[in-house]
Coordinates of C-alpha atoms and ligand atoms in Angstrom, one line a residue:
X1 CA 60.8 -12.6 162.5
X2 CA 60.8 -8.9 162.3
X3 CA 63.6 -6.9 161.1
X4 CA 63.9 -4.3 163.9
X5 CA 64.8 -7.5 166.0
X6 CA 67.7 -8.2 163.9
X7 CA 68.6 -4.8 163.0
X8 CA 68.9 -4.6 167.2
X9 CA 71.0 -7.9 167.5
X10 CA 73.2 -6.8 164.5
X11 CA 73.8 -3.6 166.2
X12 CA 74.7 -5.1 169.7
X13 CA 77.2 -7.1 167.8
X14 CA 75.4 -10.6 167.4
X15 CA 75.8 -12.8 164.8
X16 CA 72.7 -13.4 162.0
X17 CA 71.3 -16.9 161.1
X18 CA 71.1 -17.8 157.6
X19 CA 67.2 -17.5 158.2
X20 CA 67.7 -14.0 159.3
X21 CA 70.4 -12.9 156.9
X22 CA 67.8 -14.5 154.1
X23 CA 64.9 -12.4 155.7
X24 CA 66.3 -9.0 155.4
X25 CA 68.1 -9.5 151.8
X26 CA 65.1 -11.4 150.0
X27 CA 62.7 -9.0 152.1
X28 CA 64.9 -6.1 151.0
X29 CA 65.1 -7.6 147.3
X30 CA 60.8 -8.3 146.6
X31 CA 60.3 -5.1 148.4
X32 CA 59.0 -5.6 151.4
X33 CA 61.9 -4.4 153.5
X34 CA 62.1 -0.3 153.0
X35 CA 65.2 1.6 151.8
X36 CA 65.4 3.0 155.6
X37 CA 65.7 -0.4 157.2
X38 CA 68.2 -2.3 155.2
X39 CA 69.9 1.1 155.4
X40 CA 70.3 0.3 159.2
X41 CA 71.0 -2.6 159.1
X42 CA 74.0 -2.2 156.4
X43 CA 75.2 0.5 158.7
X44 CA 75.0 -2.0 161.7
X45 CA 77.3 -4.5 159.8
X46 CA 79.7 -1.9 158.7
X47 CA 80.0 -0.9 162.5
X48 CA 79.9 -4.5 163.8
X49 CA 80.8 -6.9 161.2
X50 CA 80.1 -10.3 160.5
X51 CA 81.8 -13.5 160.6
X52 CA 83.3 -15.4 157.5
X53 CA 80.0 -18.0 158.2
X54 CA 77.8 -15.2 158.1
X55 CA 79.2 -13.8 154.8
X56 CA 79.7 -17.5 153.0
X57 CA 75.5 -17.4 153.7
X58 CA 75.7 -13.6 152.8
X59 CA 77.2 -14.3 149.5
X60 CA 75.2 -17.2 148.7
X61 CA 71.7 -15.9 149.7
X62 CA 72.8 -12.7 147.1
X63 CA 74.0 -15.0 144.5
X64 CA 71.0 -17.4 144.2
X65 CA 68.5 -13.6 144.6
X66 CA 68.6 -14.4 141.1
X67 CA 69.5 -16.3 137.6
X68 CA 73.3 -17.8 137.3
X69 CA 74.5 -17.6 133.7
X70 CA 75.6 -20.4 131.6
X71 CA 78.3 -19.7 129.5
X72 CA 79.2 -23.1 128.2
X73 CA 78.6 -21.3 124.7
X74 CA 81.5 -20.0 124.5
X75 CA 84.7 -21.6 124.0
X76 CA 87.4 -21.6 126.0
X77 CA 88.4 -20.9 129.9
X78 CA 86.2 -17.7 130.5
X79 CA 88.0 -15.6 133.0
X80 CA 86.6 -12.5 135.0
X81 CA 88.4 -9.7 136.8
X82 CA 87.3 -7.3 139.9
X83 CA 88.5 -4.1 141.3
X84 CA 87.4 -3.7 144.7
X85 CA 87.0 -0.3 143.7
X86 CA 89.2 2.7 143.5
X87 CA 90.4 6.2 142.0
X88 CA 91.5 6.5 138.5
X89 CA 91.0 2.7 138.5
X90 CA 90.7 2.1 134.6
X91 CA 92.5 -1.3 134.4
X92 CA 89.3 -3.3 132.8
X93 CA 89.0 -0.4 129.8
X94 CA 92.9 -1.9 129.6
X95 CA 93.2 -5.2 130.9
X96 CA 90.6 -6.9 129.2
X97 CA 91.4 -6.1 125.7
X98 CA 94.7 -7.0 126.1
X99 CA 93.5 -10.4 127.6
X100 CA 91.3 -11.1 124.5
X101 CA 94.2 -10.3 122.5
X102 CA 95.8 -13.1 124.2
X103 CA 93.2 -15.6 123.2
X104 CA 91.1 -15.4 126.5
X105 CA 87.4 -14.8 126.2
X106 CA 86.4 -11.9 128.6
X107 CA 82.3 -12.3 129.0
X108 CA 82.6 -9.5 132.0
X109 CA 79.8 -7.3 133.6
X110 CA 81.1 -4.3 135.6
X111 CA 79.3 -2.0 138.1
X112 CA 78.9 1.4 138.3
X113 CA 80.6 4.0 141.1
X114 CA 80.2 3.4 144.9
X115 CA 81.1 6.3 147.4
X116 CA 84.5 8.0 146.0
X117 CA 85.4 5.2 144.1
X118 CA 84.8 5.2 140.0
X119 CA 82.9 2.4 138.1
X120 CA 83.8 0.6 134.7
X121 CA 80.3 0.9 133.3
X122 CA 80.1 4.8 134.2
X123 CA 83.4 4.8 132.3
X124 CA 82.4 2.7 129.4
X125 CA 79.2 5.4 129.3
X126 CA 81.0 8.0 128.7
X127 CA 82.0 7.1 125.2
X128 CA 79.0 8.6 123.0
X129 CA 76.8 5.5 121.6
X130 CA 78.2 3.0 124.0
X131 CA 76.1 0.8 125.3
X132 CA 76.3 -1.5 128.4
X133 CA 73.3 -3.9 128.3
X134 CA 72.7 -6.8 125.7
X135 CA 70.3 -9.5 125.7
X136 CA 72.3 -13.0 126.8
X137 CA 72.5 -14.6 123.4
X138 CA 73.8 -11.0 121.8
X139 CA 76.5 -11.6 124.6
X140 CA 77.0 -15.0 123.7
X141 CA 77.8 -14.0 120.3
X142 CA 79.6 -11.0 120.9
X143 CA 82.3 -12.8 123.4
X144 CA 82.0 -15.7 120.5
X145 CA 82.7 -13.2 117.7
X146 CA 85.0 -10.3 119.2
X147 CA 86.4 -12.3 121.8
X148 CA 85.1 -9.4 124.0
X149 CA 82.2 -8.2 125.6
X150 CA 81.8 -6.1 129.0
X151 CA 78.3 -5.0 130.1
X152 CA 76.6 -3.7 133.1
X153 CA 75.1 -5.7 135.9
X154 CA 71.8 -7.3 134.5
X155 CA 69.0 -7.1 136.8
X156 CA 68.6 -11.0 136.6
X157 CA 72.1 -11.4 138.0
X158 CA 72.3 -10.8 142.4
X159 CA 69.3 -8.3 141.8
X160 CA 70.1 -8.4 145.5
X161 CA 73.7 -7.0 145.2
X162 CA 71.9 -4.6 142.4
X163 CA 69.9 -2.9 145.1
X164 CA 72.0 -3.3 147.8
X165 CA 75.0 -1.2 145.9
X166 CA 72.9 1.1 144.7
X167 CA 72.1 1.6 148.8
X168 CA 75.2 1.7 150.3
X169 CA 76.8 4.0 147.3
X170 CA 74.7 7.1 149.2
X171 CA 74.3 5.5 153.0
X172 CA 78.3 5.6 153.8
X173 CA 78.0 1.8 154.0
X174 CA 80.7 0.8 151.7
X175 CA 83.8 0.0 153.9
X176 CA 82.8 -3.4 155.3
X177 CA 85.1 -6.7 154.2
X178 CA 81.5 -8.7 154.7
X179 CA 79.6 -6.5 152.2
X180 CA 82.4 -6.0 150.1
X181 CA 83.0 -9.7 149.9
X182 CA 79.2 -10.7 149.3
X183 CA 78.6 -7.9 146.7
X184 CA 81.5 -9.2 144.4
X185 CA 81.4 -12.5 144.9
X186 CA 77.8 -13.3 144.5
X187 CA 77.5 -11.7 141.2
X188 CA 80.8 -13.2 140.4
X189 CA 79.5 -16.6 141.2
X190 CA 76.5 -16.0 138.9
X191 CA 78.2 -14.3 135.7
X192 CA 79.6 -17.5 134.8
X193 CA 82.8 -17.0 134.6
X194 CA 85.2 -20.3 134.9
X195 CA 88.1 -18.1 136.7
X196 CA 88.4 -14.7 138.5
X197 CA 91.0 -12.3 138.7
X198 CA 90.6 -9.8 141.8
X199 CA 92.1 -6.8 142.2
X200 CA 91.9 -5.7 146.1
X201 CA 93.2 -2.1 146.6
X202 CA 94.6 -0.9 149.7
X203 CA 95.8 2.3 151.0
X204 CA 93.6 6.0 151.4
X205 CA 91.6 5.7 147.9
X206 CA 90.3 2.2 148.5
X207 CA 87.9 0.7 150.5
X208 CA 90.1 -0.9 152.9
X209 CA 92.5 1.4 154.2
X210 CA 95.3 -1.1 155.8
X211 CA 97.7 -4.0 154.3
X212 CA 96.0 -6.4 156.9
X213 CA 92.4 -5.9 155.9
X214 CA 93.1 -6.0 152.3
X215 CA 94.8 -9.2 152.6
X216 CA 91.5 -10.5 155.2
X217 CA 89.6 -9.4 152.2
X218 CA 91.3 -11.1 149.5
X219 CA 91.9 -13.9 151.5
X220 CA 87.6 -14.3 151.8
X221 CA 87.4 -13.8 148.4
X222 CA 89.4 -16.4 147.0
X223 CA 88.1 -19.3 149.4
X224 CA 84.6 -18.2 149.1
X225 CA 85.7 -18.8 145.1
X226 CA 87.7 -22.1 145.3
X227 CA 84.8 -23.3 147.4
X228 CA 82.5 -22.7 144.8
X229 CA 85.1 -24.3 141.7
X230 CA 86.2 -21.5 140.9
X231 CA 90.3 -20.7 139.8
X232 CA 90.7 -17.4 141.9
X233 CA 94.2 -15.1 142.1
X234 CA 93.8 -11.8 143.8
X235 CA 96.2 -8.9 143.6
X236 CA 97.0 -6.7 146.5
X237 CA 97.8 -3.3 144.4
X238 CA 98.0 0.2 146.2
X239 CA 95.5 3.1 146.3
X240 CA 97.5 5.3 148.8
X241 CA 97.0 7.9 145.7
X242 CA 95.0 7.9 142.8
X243 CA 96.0 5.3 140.0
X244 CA 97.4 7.3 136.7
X245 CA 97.1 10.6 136.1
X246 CA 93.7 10.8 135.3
X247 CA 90.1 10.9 137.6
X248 CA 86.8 11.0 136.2
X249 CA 85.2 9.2 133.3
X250 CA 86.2 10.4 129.8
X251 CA 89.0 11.7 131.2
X252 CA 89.8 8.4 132.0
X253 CA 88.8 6.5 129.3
X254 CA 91.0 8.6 127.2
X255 CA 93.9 7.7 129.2
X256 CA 93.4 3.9 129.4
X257 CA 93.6 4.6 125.0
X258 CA 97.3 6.4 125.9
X259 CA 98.2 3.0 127.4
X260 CA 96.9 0.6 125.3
X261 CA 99.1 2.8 122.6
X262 CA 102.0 2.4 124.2
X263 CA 101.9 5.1 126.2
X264 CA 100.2 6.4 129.5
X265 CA 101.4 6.5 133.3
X266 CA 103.9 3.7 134.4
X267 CA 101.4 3.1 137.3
X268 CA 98.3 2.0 135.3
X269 CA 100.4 0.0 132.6
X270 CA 102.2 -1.9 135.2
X271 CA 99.1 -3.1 137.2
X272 CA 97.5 -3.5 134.0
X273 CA 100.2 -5.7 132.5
X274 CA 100.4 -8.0 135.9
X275 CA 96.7 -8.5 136.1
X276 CA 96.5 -9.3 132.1
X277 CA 99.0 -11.9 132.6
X278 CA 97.1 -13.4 135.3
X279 CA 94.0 -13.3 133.4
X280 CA 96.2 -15.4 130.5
X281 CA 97.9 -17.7 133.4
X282 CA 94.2 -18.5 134.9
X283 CA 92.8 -18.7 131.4
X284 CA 95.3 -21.3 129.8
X285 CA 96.7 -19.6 127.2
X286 CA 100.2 -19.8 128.6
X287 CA 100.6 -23.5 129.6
X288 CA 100.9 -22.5 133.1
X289 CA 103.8 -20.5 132.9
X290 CA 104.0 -17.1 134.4
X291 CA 106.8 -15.7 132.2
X292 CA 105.6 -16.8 128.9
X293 CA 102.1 -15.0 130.6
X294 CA 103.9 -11.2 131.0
X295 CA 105.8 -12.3 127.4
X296 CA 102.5 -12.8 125.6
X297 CA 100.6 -9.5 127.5
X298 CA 103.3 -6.8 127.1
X299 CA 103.7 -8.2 123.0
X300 CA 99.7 -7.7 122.8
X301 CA 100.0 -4.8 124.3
X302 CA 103.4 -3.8 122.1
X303 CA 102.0 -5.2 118.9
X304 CA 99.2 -2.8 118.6
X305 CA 97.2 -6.1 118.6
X306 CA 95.4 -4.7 121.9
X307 CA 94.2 -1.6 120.9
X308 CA 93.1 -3.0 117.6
X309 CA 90.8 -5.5 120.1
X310 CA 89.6 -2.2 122.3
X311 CA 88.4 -0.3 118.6
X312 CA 86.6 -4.2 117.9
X313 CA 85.5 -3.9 121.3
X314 CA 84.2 -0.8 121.4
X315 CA 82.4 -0.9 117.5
X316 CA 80.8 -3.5 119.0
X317 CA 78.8 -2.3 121.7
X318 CA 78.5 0.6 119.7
X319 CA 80.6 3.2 120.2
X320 CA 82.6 5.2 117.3
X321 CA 86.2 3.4 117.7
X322 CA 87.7 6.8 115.8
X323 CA 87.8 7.9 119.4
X324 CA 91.6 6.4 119.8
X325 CA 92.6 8.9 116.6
X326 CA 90.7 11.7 118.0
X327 CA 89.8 12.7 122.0
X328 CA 87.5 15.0 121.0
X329 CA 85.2 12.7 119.8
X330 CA 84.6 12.0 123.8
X331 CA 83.7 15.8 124.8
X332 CA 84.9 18.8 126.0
X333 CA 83.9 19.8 129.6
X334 CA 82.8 23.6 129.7
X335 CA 85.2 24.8 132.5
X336 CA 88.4 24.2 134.0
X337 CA 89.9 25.4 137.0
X338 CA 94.2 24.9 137.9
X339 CA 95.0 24.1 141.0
X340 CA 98.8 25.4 142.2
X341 CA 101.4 25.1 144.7
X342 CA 101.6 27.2 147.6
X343 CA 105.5 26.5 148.6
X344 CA 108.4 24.5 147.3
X345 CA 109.3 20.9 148.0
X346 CA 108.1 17.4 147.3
X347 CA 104.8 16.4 146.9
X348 CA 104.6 13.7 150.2
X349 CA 101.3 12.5 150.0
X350 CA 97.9 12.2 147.6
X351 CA 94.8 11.2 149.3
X352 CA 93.5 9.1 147.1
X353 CA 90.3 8.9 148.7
X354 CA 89.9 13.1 148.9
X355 CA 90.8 13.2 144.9
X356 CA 87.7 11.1 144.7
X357 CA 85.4 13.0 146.7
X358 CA 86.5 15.7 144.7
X359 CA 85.8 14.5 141.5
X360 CA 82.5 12.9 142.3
X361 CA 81.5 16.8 143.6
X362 CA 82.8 18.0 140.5
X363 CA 80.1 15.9 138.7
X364 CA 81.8 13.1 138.3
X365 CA 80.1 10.9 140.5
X366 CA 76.5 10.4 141.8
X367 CA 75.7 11.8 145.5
X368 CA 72.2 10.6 145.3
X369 CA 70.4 7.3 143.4
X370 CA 69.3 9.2 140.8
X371 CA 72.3 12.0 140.3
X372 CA 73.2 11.9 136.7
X373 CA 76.4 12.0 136.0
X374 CA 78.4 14.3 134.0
X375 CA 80.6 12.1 132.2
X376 CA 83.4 15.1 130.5
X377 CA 84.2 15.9 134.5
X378 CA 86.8 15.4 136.4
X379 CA 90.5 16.1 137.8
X380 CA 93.9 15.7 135.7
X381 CA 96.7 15.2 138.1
X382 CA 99.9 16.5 137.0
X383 CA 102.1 16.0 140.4
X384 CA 101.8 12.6 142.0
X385 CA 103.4 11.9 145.2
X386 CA 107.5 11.6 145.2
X387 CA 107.7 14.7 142.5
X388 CA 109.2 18.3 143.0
X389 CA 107.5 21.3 143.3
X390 CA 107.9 25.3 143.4
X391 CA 105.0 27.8 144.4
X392 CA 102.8 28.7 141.5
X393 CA 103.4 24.7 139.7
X394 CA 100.1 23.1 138.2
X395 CA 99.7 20.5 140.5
X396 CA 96.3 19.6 138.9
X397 CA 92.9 20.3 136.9
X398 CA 89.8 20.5 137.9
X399 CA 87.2 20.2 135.0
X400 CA 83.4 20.0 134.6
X401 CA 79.7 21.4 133.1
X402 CA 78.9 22.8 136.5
X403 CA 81.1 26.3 137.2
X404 CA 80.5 26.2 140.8
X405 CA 81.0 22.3 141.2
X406 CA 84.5 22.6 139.3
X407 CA 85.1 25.6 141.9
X408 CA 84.3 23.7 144.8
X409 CA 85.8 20.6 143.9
X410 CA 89.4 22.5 142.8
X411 CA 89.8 23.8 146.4
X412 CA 89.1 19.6 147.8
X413 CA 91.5 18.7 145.4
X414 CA 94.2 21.6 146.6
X415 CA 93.4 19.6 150.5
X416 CA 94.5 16.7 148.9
X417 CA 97.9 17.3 148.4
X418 CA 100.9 17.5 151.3
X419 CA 104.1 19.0 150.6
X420 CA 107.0 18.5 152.7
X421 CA 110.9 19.2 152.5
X422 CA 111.8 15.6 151.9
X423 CA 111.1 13.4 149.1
X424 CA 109.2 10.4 150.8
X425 CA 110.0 6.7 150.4
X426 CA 108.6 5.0 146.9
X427 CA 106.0 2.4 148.0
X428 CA 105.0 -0.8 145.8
X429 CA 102.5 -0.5 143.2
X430 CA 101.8 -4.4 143.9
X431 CA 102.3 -5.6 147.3
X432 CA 100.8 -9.4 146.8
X433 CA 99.6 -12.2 144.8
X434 CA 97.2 -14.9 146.4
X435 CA 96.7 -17.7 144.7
Ligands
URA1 N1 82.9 -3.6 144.0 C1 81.7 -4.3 144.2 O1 81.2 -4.8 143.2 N2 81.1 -4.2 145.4 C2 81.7 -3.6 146.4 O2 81.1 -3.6 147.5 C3 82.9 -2.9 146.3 C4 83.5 -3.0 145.0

């Protein structure tokens, strides 16, 4: 076997056999397949596809690249969630505290940014002291002890998926349902978990651009999990424009604090709400009964009882949790730049996906493997599609360490925005549940 041959039959559109699909990943994996091939070949499948048999063996030759975990140590149903990855997506600095407050363990590792899209642990990173590895028993006890514990993807767990991310984050090979489907259910398969919540965005600022490939999507990812014992549920939410107000990583971490204290854009606490109460439906906590589910999440959330499980959270993994009483404790960023309105009207569109690119240029995000990231960056919407504007309005702020990266990235944002003379149509924040 030789992997130009199957770079080639990818290419021409032919489908891989297990032993192939194994020959590239595991070659790719130990090393012996260079960055430039699998490279190729990711661009191949991206351009081509694969069929649902080719990314069942995808998945499972990724999950089994390394160890599964055991977390029969903790008590309880252990439920997982997933964003297929979007902008201003903050819903597990939200959703999962207000799930432990519920009574569900959340054991959860996150990944970093890919492309445009943000990443939990980049997030997470951004508060100062935080930190997003711990040894398996330290996990153990922390999920046993807290109720909550969220790391970053260990390099025992799909180290396949680990390098292959990393990869397709700066090759422009993210927007493929095969690799999108492999990459989150293998390491999903082999964190543990008893039950998975997904969250599969559609619209400009996601990964999949249309209703129909979302659903194809979710629809993979659930019977790829049910196959495997898993409970599954996905959620087909919208990412037509970005999700809250703000974009970025402290930025956004201090907004996902305004919601768990009762505040915060309607957007992000309503998908963060409806994904909780799945999380408590799939975990058991609510007898099977979606109502009492959204009772018991919006009372957590209400109660106080979820931020108080965030500042637990967060003390834990050793952060200062003084950061929900005081914003500055997350940094300042050294420049900010406002970007107006050049006419009146209604704001008729956001491209989700341009307000990412700007923000990962502002600093935000990594361009290269090894691009640092400069976690007090990022944008600050304050006109969303639907709302009124005059010339000269703040329709957002661009902020960041880097003058001439804020610069830059204030005139993407401006391209981001259409104004028209009619207000356009409202669309739905949640568009399906699969279950
Ligand atoms: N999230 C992942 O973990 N992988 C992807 O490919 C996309 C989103």
């Amino acid at each position: 076997m030789n992997a130009i041959d199957i770079i080639n039959k990818k290419r021409l559109g032919g489908a891989l056999s297990p032993d192939e699909i194994e020959y590239m990943v595991m070659g790719f994996t130990e090393g012996a397949i260079p960055d430039y091939q699998m490279s190729a070949l990711l661009m191949a499948i991206c351009l081509q596809g694969m069929t649902k048999e080719e990314t069942v063996q995808l998945t499972g030759i990724m999950r089994d690249s390394g160890e599964t975990v055991d977390l029969s140590e903790i008590k309880g149903v252990k439920v997982d969630k997933h964003s297929t990855g979007g902008v201003g997506d903050k819903t597990t600095l939200i959703v999962a505290p207000i799930a432990a407050a519920c009574g569900v363990p959340i054991a959860k590792m996150s990944g970093r940014g890919l492309g445009f899209t943000g990443g939990t642990v980049d997030k997470m990173e951004s508060i100062p002291g935080f930190v997003t590895s711990m040894e398996r028993d330290e996990f153990i006890r922390s999920v046993n002890e807290t109720g909550i514990a969220v790391i970053g993807q260990t390099g025992h767990i799909a180290p396949a998926d680990k390098k292959m991310y990393a990869l397709r984050d700066v090759t422009g090979t993210t927007e493929s349902i095969s690799l999108i489907t492999s990459s989150i259910m293998s390491k999903k398969l082999a964190a543990g978990a008893d039950a998975i919540v997904l969250d599969v965005k559609c619209g400009a600022g996601a990964f999949m651009k249309t209703y129909e490939d979302a659903r194809e999507l979710a629809t993979w990812m659930v019977d790829i999990g049910k196959g495997s014992g898993k409970s599954m549920t996905a959620v087909i939410s919208d990412m037509e424009q970005p999700l809250g107000r703000a974009v970025g990583n402290s930025v956004e971490v201090r907004e996902a604090i305004d919601v768990l204290q009762g505040g915060g854009p309607e957007d992000i606490r309503a998908l963060s709400l409806r994904l909780a109460a799945e999380m408590v439906l799939l975990g058991d906590c609510a007898g099977g009964d979606r109502a009492k589910a959204e009772t018991m999440v919006l009372e957590a959330l209400d109660s106080g009882a979820a931020l108080e499980k965030f500042r637990q959270f967060v003390a834990n993994q050793g952060g200062d949790p003084a950061i929900t009483e005081d914003e500055k404790l997350l940094g300042e960023p050294a420049f900010a730049v406002d970007v107006r309105a050049e006419n009146d009207g209604y704001i008729t569109a956001l491209d989700a996906m341009q307000i990412g690119l700007a923000s990962q240029h502002t600093g935000a995000g990594r361009e290269k493997k090894e691009d640092e990231i400069d976690m007090t960056a990022g944008i600050l919407l304050e006109k969303k599609t639907g709302e009124e504007v005059r010339r000269g309005d703040l329709l957002c702020t661009v902020f960041g360490n880097d003058k001439a990266k804020v610069e830059a990235g204030a005139r993407e944002a401006f391209k981001a925005y259409s104004i028209g003379p009619e207000r356009p149509e409202k669309t739905e924040l949640i568009k399906e549940i699969i279950d």
